[in-house]
Amino acid sequence: MSLGQALKQLRKKQGLTLAELAEQTDSHVGNLSRIERSVARPSLDLLYRLSEALGFSITDIFSVAENQQLNPRQVALNAVFISLLEEDQKLLLEFAELLRKRASRPPDSVDVGTQALPANSEKAENDIDQEAPL
């Protein structure tokens, strides 16, 4: 599949018309139409604007163009990641690294403890009773 066909597929998946996408990317309908028909190629700058408007990374767009299967959860995670503040992106990466490390350990190496927690304790009930009214 060509890059233009991939862009068209992703645009339709987002429910956008060429006119809406052109407005969001500060481009022209005719220009986007030529790109989707593979008559023209987008500049790198326009490709970045298209990826942002479509909510996909450039990598995702090229994956579609190369007929690779997009994992919807990865696409969703990419979209969330891009929308985060830089410091929150760093936190998310640290959390992902912790999850990766946890997944690489054998299950019997994880210590969850043997002490059962009470389902209803008087302390928990007292804590509820002492909460301040909203």
Coordinates of N, CA and C in Angstrom, one line a residue, residues 7-114:
L7 N -2.6 7.1 4.3 CA -3.2 8.3 4.8 C -4.7 8.4 4.6
K8 N -5.1 8.0 3.4 CA -6.6 8.0 3.1 C -7.3 7.0 4.1
Q9 N -6.7 5.9 4.2 CA -7.4 4.9 5.1 C -7.5 5.4 6.6
L10 N -6.4 6.0 7.1 CA -6.4 6.5 8.4 C -7.3 7.7 8.5
R11 N -7.4 8.6 7.5 CA -8.3 9.7 7.5 C -9.8 9.2 7.6
K12 N -10.1 8.2 6.8 CA -11.5 7.7 6.8 C -11.8 7.0 8.2
K13 N -10.8 6.3 8.7 CA -10.9 5.7 10.0 C -11.3 6.7 11.1
Q14 N -10.7 7.9 11.0 CA -11.0 9.0 11.9 C -12.3 9.7 11.6
G15 N -12.9 9.4 10.4 CA -14.2 10.0 10.1 C -14.0 11.4 9.6
L16 N -12.8 11.7 9.0 CA -12.6 13.1 8.5 C -12.7 13.2 7.0
T17 N -13.2 14.3 6.5 CA -13.2 14.6 5.1 C -11.9 15.2 4.7
L18 N -11.6 15.2 3.4 CA -10.4 15.9 3.0 C -10.4 17.3 3.4
A19 N -11.6 18.0 3.3 CA -11.7 19.4 3.6 C -11.4 19.6 5.1
E20 N -11.9 18.7 6.0 CA -11.6 18.9 7.4 C -10.1 18.7 7.7
L21 N -9.5 17.7 7.1 CA -8.1 17.4 7.3 C -7.3 18.5 6.7
A22 N -7.7 19.1 5.6 CA -6.9 20.2 5.0 C -6.9 21.4 6.0
E23 N -8.1 21.7 6.6 CA -8.2 22.8 7.5 C -7.3 22.6 8.7
Q24 N -7.4 21.3 9.3 CA -6.6 21.0 10.5 C -5.1 21.1 10.2
T25 N -4.7 20.8 9.0 CA -3.2 20.8 8.7 C -2.7 22.0 8.0
D26 N -3.6 23.0 7.8 CA -3.2 24.2 7.1 C -2.7 23.8 5.7
S27 N -3.4 23.0 5.0 CA -3.1 22.5 3.7 C -4.2 22.8 2.7
H28 N -4.2 22.3 1.5 CA -5.2 22.5 0.5 C -5.8 21.1 0.2
V29 N -7.1 21.1 0.0 CA -7.8 19.8 -0.4 C -7.2 19.2 -1.6
G30 N -6.9 20.0 -2.6 CA -6.3 19.4 -3.8 C -5.0 18.8 -3.6
N31 N -4.2 19.4 -2.7 CA -2.9 18.9 -2.4 C -3.0 17.5 -1.7
L32 N -3.9 17.5 -0.7 CA -4.1 16.2 0.0 C -4.7 15.1 -0.9
S33 N -5.6 15.5 -1.8 CA -6.1 14.6 -2.7 C -5.0 14.0 -3.6
R34 N -4.1 14.8 -4.1 CA -3.0 14.3 -4.9 C -2.1 13.4 -4.1
I35 N -1.9 13.7 -2.8 CA -1.1 12.8 -2.0 C -1.8 11.5 -1.8
E36 N -3.1 11.5 -1.5 CA -3.9 10.2 -1.3 C -3.9 9.4 -2.6
R37 N -3.9 10.0 -3.7 CA -3.9 9.3 -5.0 C -2.5 8.9 -5.4
S38 N -1.5 9.2 -4.6 CA 0.0 8.9 -4.9 C 0.5 9.7 -6.1
V39 N -0.1 10.8 -6.5 CA 0.3 11.6 -7.5 C 1.4 12.6 -7.0
A40 N 1.3 12.9 -5.7 CA 2.3 13.7 -5.1 C 2.7 13.1 -3.7
R41 N 3.8 13.6 -3.2 CA 4.2 13.1 -1.9 C 4.3 14.3 -0.9
P42 N 3.9 14.0 0.4 CA 3.9 15.1 1.3 C 5.3 15.5 1.8
S43 N 5.5 16.7 2.1 CA 6.8 17.1 2.7 C 6.8 16.5 4.1
L44 N 8.0 16.5 4.7 CA 8.1 16.0 6.0 C 7.3 16.8 7.0
D45 N 7.3 18.2 6.8 CA 6.5 19.1 7.6 C 5.0 18.7 7.6
L46 N 4.5 18.6 6.3 CA 3.1 18.2 6.2 C 2.8 16.9 6.8
L47 N 3.7 15.9 6.6 CA 3.5 14.6 7.2 C 3.4 14.6 8.7
Y48 N 4.2 15.5 9.3 CA 4.1 15.7 10.8 C 2.7 16.3 11.1
R49 N 2.3 17.2 10.4 CA 1.0 17.9 10.6 C -0.2 16.9 10.4
L50 N 0.0 16.1 9.4 CA -1.1 15.0 9.1 C -1.1 14.0 10.2
S51 N 0.0 13.6 10.7 CA 0.1 12.6 11.8 C -0.6 13.1 13.0
E52 N -0.3 14.4 13.3 CA -0.9 15.0 14.5 C -2.4 15.1 14.4
A53 N -2.9 15.6 13.2 CA -4.3 15.7 13.0 C -5.1 14.4 13.0
L54 N -4.4 13.4 12.5 CA -5.0 12.0 12.4 C -4.9 11.3 13.7
G55 N -4.1 11.8 14.6 CA -3.9 11.1 15.9 C -3.1 9.8 15.9
F56 N -2.2 9.8 14.9 CA -1.3 8.6 14.7 C 0.1 9.1 14.6
S57 N 1.1 8.3 15.0 CA 2.5 8.7 14.9 C 2.9 8.4 13.4
I58 N 4.0 9.1 13.0 CA 4.5 8.8 11.7 C 4.8 7.3 11.5
T59 N 5.3 6.7 12.6 CA 5.6 5.3 12.5 C 4.4 4.5 12.2
D60 N 3.3 4.9 12.9 CA 2.0 4.2 12.6 C 1.6 4.3 11.2
I61 N 1.7 5.5 10.6 CA 1.4 5.8 9.2 C 2.2 4.9 8.3
F62 N 3.5 4.8 8.5 CA 4.4 4.0 7.7 C 4.1 2.5 7.9
S63 N 3.7 2.1 9.1 CA 3.3 0.7 9.3 C 2.1 0.3 8.5
V64 N 1.1 1.2 8.4 CA 0.0 0.9 7.6 C 0.4 0.9 6.1
A65 N 1.2 1.8 5.7 CA 1.7 1.8 4.3 C 2.5 0.5 4.0
E66 N 3.2 0.0 4.9 CA 3.9 -1.2 4.7 C 3.1 -2.5 5.0
N67 N 1.8 -2.3 5.2 CA 0.9 -3.4 5.4 C 1.1 -4.2 6.7
Q68 N 1.8 -3.5 7.6 CA 2.0 -4.1 8.9 C 0.7 -3.9 9.8
Q69 N 0.4 -4.9 10.6 CA -0.8 -4.8 11.4 C -0.6 -3.8 12.5
L70 N -1.5 -2.8 12.7 CA -1.4 -1.9 13.8 C -2.1 -2.5 15.0
N71 N -1.4 -2.5 16.1 CA -2.0 -3.0 17.4 C -2.8 -1.8 17.9
P72 N -4.2 -1.9 18.1 CA -5.0 -0.8 18.5 C -4.6 -0.3 19.9
R73 N -4.1 -1.2 20.8 CA -3.7 -0.7 22.1 C -2.4 0.1 22.0
Q74 N -1.5 -0.3 21.1 CA -0.3 0.5 21.0 C -0.6 1.9 20.4
V75 N -1.5 1.9 19.4 CA -1.9 3.2 18.8 C -2.5 4.1 19.9
A76 N -3.4 3.5 20.7 CA -4.1 4.3 21.8 C -3.0 4.8 22.8
L77 N -2.1 3.9 23.1 CA -1.0 4.3 24.1 C -0.2 5.4 23.5
N78 N 0.1 5.3 22.2 CA 0.9 6.4 21.5 C 0.2 7.7 21.6
A79 N -1.1 7.6 21.3 CA -1.9 8.9 21.3 C -2.0 9.5 22.7
V80 N -2.1 8.7 23.8 CA -2.1 9.2 25.1 C -0.7 9.8 25.5
F81 N 0.3 9.0 25.1 CA 1.7 9.5 25.4 C 2.0 10.8 24.8
I82 N 1.6 11.0 23.6 CA 1.8 12.3 22.9 C 1.1 13.5 23.6
S83 N 0.0 13.2 24.2 CA -0.8 14.2 24.8 C -0.4 14.6 26.2
L84 N 0.6 13.9 26.8 CA 1.0 14.1 28.1 C 2.1 15.2 28.2
L85 N 2.2 15.8 29.3 CA 3.3 16.8 29.6 C 4.6 16.0 29.6
E86 N 5.7 16.7 29.3 CA 7.0 16.0 29.2 C 7.3 15.2 30.5
E87 N 7.0 15.8 31.7 CA 7.4 15.1 32.9 C 6.5 13.9 33.1
D88 N 5.2 14.0 32.7 CA 4.4 12.8 32.8 C 4.8 11.7 31.8
Q89 N 5.3 12.1 30.6 CA 5.8 11.1 29.7 C 7.0 10.4 30.3
K90 N 7.8 11.1 31.0 CA 9.0 10.4 31.7 C 8.5 9.4 32.8
L91 N 7.4 9.8 33.5 CA 6.8 8.9 34.5 C 6.2 7.7 33.9
L92 N 5.6 7.9 32.7 CA 5.0 6.7 32.0 C 6.0 5.8 31.5
L93 N 7.1 6.3 31.0 CA 8.2 5.5 30.6 C 8.8 4.7 31.7
E94 N 9.0 5.3 32.9 CA 9.5 4.7 34.0 C 8.6 3.5 34.5
F95 N 7.3 3.8 34.5 CA 6.3 2.8 34.8 C 6.3 1.6 33.8
A96 N 6.4 1.9 32.6 CA 6.5 0.9 31.5 C 7.7 0.0 31.7
E97 N 8.8 0.6 32.1 CA 10.1 -0.1 32.4 C 9.9 -1.0 33.6
L98 N 9.2 -0.6 34.6 CA 8.9 -1.4 35.8 C 8.1 -2.6 35.4
L99 N 7.1 -2.4 34.6 CA 6.2 -3.4 34.1 C 7.0 -4.5 33.3
R100 N 7.9 -4.0 32.4 CA 8.7 -4.9 31.6 C 9.6 -5.7 32.5
K101 N 10.2 -5.1 33.5 CA 11.0 -5.9 34.4 C 10.2 -6.9 35.2
R102 N 9.0 -6.5 35.6 CA 8.1 -7.5 36.3 C 7.7 -8.7 35.4
A103 N 7.5 -8.4 34.2 CA 7.1 -9.4 33.2 C 8.2 -10.4 32.9
S104 N 9.4 -9.9 33.1 CA 10.6 -10.8 32.8 C 11.0 -11.7 33.9
R105 N 10.4 -11.5 35.1 CA 10.7 -12.3 36.3 C 9.8 -13.5 36.3
P106 N 10.4 -14.7 36.7 CA 9.5 -15.9 36.8 C 8.5 -15.7 37.9
P107 N 7.2 -16.2 37.7 CA 6.2 -16.0 38.6 C 6.5 -16.4 40.1
D108 N 7.3 -17.5 40.2 CA 7.6 -17.9 41.6 C 8.5 -17.0 42.3
S109 N 9.2 -16.1 41.6 CA 10.1 -15.2 42.3 C 9.4 -13.9 42.9
V110 N 8.1 -13.8 42.6 CA 7.3 -12.7 43.1 C 6.8 -13.0 44.5
D111 N 7.1 -12.2 45.5 CA 6.7 -12.5 46.9 C 5.5 -11.6 47.1
V112 N 4.3 -12.2 47.3 CA 3.1 -11.5 47.6 C 2.7 -11.6 49.1
G113 N 3.5 -12.3 49.9 CA 3.1 -12.4 51.3 C 2.1 -13.5 51.5
T114 N 2.0 -13.9 52.7 CA 1.0 -15.0 53.1 C -0.1 -14.5 54.0

